[in-house]
Amino acid sequence: MRPSRDTILMEIAKLMAQRSTCTRKNVGALAAKEGRVLVTGYNGAPSGLPHCTELGGCPLDENGGCSNSVHAEANLIAFAAKYGISLQGAVVYTTCSPCLNCARLLINAGIVEVIYSEEYRDPGGLELLKRAGVKVRLFQDEQRVDSKAYIKYVKDVIEI
């Protein structure tokens, strides 16, 4: 069965999460237009600075989050800005819904939709995106097979 573009793009975001150097949470993201990848990002230390993996763990901020890492969404926006890639009208696929600060950046970058596979501990980012008119949705992998329906299908085919 041919996977949908949403499935392929979310799988790429999940693959990017494997590049994360944050020991607290691995997040990957990408921005796409018309189903084509523009930029990718993952959470980790700013360029040239020690990674959490090198520090023996994440230094935590007052909210319990990693104070060392730049979030995946912020990294993809920074990369796009650095290389002159417009994100106006793009869709962001991310393994974790954006925090409030990343949501602000996504709104100002012109992102029109955010598709996420897991909700961040604070729903404030999603709420802000919705208020700003950015479409948000939880990724539903349509490639997953409904096991009960599949078993019924197999039984029907065998009986034929």
GROMACS .gro file of C-alpha atoms in nm:
model
  160
    1MET     CA    1   0.000   0.000   0.000
    2ARG     CA    2   0.139   0.339  -0.099
    3PRO     CA    3   0.184   0.569   0.203
    4SER     CA    4   0.026   0.914   0.200
    5ARG     CA    5   0.239   1.228   0.190
    6ASP     CA    6   0.136   1.303   0.549
    7THR     CA    7   0.269   0.963   0.654
    8ILE     CA    8   0.598   1.006   0.467
    9LEU     CA    9   0.652   1.359   0.603
   10MET     CA   10   0.575   1.258   0.961
   11GLU     CA   11   0.813   0.964   0.927
   12ILE     CA   12   1.085   1.207   0.816
   13ALA     CA   13   1.011   1.425   1.122
   14LYS     CA   14   1.043   1.114   1.340
   15LEU     CA   15   1.373   1.031   1.170
   16MET     CA   16   1.498   1.385   1.237
   17ALA     CA   17   1.411   1.338   1.606
   18GLN     CA   18   1.679   1.069   1.614
   19ARG     CA   19   1.937   1.345   1.554
   20SER     CA   20   1.833   1.521   1.875
   21THR     CA   21   2.103   1.562   2.138
   22CYS     CA   22   1.865   1.652   2.421
   23THR     CA   23   1.854   1.372   2.677
   24ARG     CA   24   1.513   1.482   2.810
   25LYS     CA   25   1.306   1.461   2.487
   26ASN     CA   26   1.387   1.396   2.122
   27VAL     CA   27   1.182   1.610   1.884
   28GLY     CA   28   1.203   1.637   1.507
   29ALA     CA   29   1.022   1.873   1.273
   30LEU     CA   30   1.006   1.975   0.910
   31ALA     CA   31   0.839   2.239   0.699
   32ALA     CA   32   0.689   2.145   0.364
   33LYS     CA   33   0.501   2.301   0.076
   34GLU     CA   34   0.293   2.094  -0.163
   35GLY     CA   35   0.422   1.779   0.005
   36ARG     CA   36   0.788   1.867  -0.054
   37VAL     CA   37   1.038   1.920   0.228
   38LEU     CA   38   1.176   2.275   0.259
   39VAL     CA   39   1.373   2.250   0.585
   40THR     CA   40   1.416   2.019   0.881
   41GLY     CA   41   1.503   2.070   1.245
   42TYR     CA   42   1.554   1.885   1.569
   43ASN     CA   43   1.614   1.994   1.926
   44GLY     CA   44   1.969   2.037   2.044
   45ALA     CA   45   2.227   2.285   2.166
   46PRO     CA   46   2.303   2.599   1.962
   47SER     CA   47   2.573   2.543   1.699
   48GLY     CA   48   2.919   2.510   1.845
   49LEU     CA   49   2.805   2.467   2.206
   50PRO     CA   50   2.812   2.145   2.412
   51HIS     CA   51   2.517   1.911   2.367
   52CYS     CA   52   2.318   1.765   2.656
   53THR     CA   53   2.465   1.427   2.563
   54GLU     CA   54   2.812   1.573   2.624
   55LEU     CA   55   2.707   1.740   2.951
   56GLY     CA   56   2.584   1.417   3.103
   57GLY     CA   57   2.221   1.527   3.083
   58CYS     CA   58   2.000   1.829   3.038
   59PRO     CA   59   2.034   2.131   3.265
   60LEU     CA   60   1.674   2.206   3.364
   61ASP     CA   61   1.503   2.544   3.373
   62GLU     CA   62   1.248   2.658   3.635
   63ASN     CA   63   0.966   2.478   3.447
   64GLY     CA   64   1.148   2.145   3.428
   65GLY     CA   65   1.241   2.183   3.061
   66CYS     CA   66   1.587   2.163   2.909
   67SER     CA   67   1.760   2.501   2.930
   68ASN     CA   68   2.034   2.398   2.686
   69SER     CA   69   1.839   2.300   2.373
   70VAL     CA   70   1.689   2.503   2.093
   71HIS     CA   71   1.353   2.349   2.001
   72ALA     CA   72   1.309   2.167   1.670
   73GLU     CA   73   1.062   2.423   1.532
   74ALA     CA   74   1.290   2.715   1.622
   75ASN     CA   75   1.583   2.537   1.459
   76LEU     CA   76   1.396   2.483   1.133
   77ILE     CA   77   1.292   2.851   1.126
   78ALA     CA   78   1.650   2.960   1.200
   79PHE     CA   79   1.784   2.739   0.920
   80ALA     CA   80   1.525   2.875   0.675
   81ALA     CA   81   1.615   3.234   0.770
   82LYS     CA   82   1.988   3.166   0.745
   83TYR     CA   83   1.952   3.035   0.388
   84GLY     CA   84   1.672   3.262   0.264
   85ILE     CA   85   1.401   2.995   0.246
   86SER     CA   86   1.049   3.136   0.278
   87LEU     CA   87   0.814   2.945   0.506
   88GLN     CA   88   0.511   3.155   0.410
   89GLY     CA   89   0.225   2.913   0.345
   90ALA     CA   90   0.417   2.605   0.464
   91VAL     CA   91   0.293   2.315   0.674
   92VAL     CA   92   0.500   2.201   0.973
   93TYR     CA   93   0.514   1.835   1.074
   94THR     CA   94   0.648   1.783   1.425
   95THR     CA   95   0.678   1.487   1.657
   96CYS     CA   96   0.562   1.703   1.950
   97SER     CA   97   0.319   1.995   1.938
   98PRO     CA   98   0.488   2.336   1.970
   99CYS     CA   99   0.545   2.516   2.297
  100LEU     CA  100   0.415   2.871   2.333
  101ASN     CA  101   0.741   3.035   2.215
  102CYS     CA  102   0.770   2.809   1.910
  103ALA     CA  103   0.403   2.872   1.827
  104ARG     CA  104   0.476   3.247   1.822
  105LEU     CA  105   0.766   3.188   1.583
  106LEU     CA  106   0.557   2.964   1.357
  107ILE     CA  107   0.280   3.224   1.336
  108ASN     CA  108   0.524   3.500   1.242
  109ALA     CA  109   0.698   3.275   0.988
  110GLY     CA  110   0.367   3.237   0.801
  111ILE     CA  111   0.303   2.869   0.876
  112VAL     CA  112  -0.055   2.777   0.781
  113GLU     CA  113  -0.084   2.434   0.942
  114VAL     CA  114   0.088   2.231   1.214
  115ILE     CA  115   0.055   1.853   1.222
  116TYR     CA  116   0.188   1.685   1.536
  117SER     CA  117   0.213   1.325   1.656
  118GLU     CA  118   0.220   1.388   2.033
  119GLU     CA  119   0.095   1.675   2.249
  120TYR     CA  120   0.342   1.889   2.444
  121ARG     CA  121   0.288   1.905   2.821
  122ASP     CA  122   0.152   2.261   2.793
  123PRO     CA  123  -0.132   2.304   2.539
  124GLY     CA  124  -0.075   2.683   2.526
  125GLY     CA  125   0.113   2.662   2.196
  126LEU     CA  126  -0.172   2.480   2.022
  127GLU     CA  127  -0.426   2.721   2.167
  128LEU     CA  128  -0.229   3.021   2.039
  129LEU     CA  129  -0.192   2.869   1.692
  130LYS     CA  130  -0.569   2.813   1.674
  131ARG     CA  131  -0.643   3.170   1.787
  132ALA     CA  132  -0.409   3.298   1.514
  133GLY     CA  133  -0.594   3.098   1.247
  134VAL     CA  134  -0.325   2.833   1.199
  135LYS     CA  135  -0.480   2.492   1.136
  136VAL     CA  136  -0.362   2.230   1.386
  137ARG     CA  137  -0.423   1.859   1.385
  138LEU     CA  138  -0.307   1.544   1.553
  139PHE     CA  139  -0.146   1.311   1.301
  140GLN     CA  140  -0.352   1.003   1.231
  141ASP     CA  141  -0.152   0.734   1.053
  142GLU     CA  142  -0.402   0.609   0.798
  143GLN     CA  143  -0.159   0.332   0.704
  144ARG     CA  144  -0.223   0.150   1.029
  145VAL     CA  145  -0.442  -0.150   0.974
  146ASP     CA  146  -0.752  -0.198   1.185
  147SER     CA  147  -0.672  -0.550   1.305
  148LYS     CA  148  -1.036  -0.656   1.357
  149ALA     CA  149  -1.135  -0.537   1.010
  150TYR     CA  150  -0.829  -0.703   0.858
  151ILE     CA  151  -0.903  -1.037   1.029
  152LYS     CA  152  -1.262  -1.020   0.902
  153TYR     CA  153  -1.134  -0.939   0.552
  154VAL     CA  154  -0.891  -1.235   0.559
  155LYS     CA  155  -1.163  -1.471   0.682
  156ASP     CA  156  -1.397  -1.351   0.405
  157VAL     CA  157  -1.126  -1.401   0.142
  158ILE     CA  158  -1.038  -1.751   0.269
  159GLU     CA  159  -1.404  -1.855   0.263
  160ILE     CA  160  -1.436  -1.750  -0.102
   0.00000   0.00000   0.00000
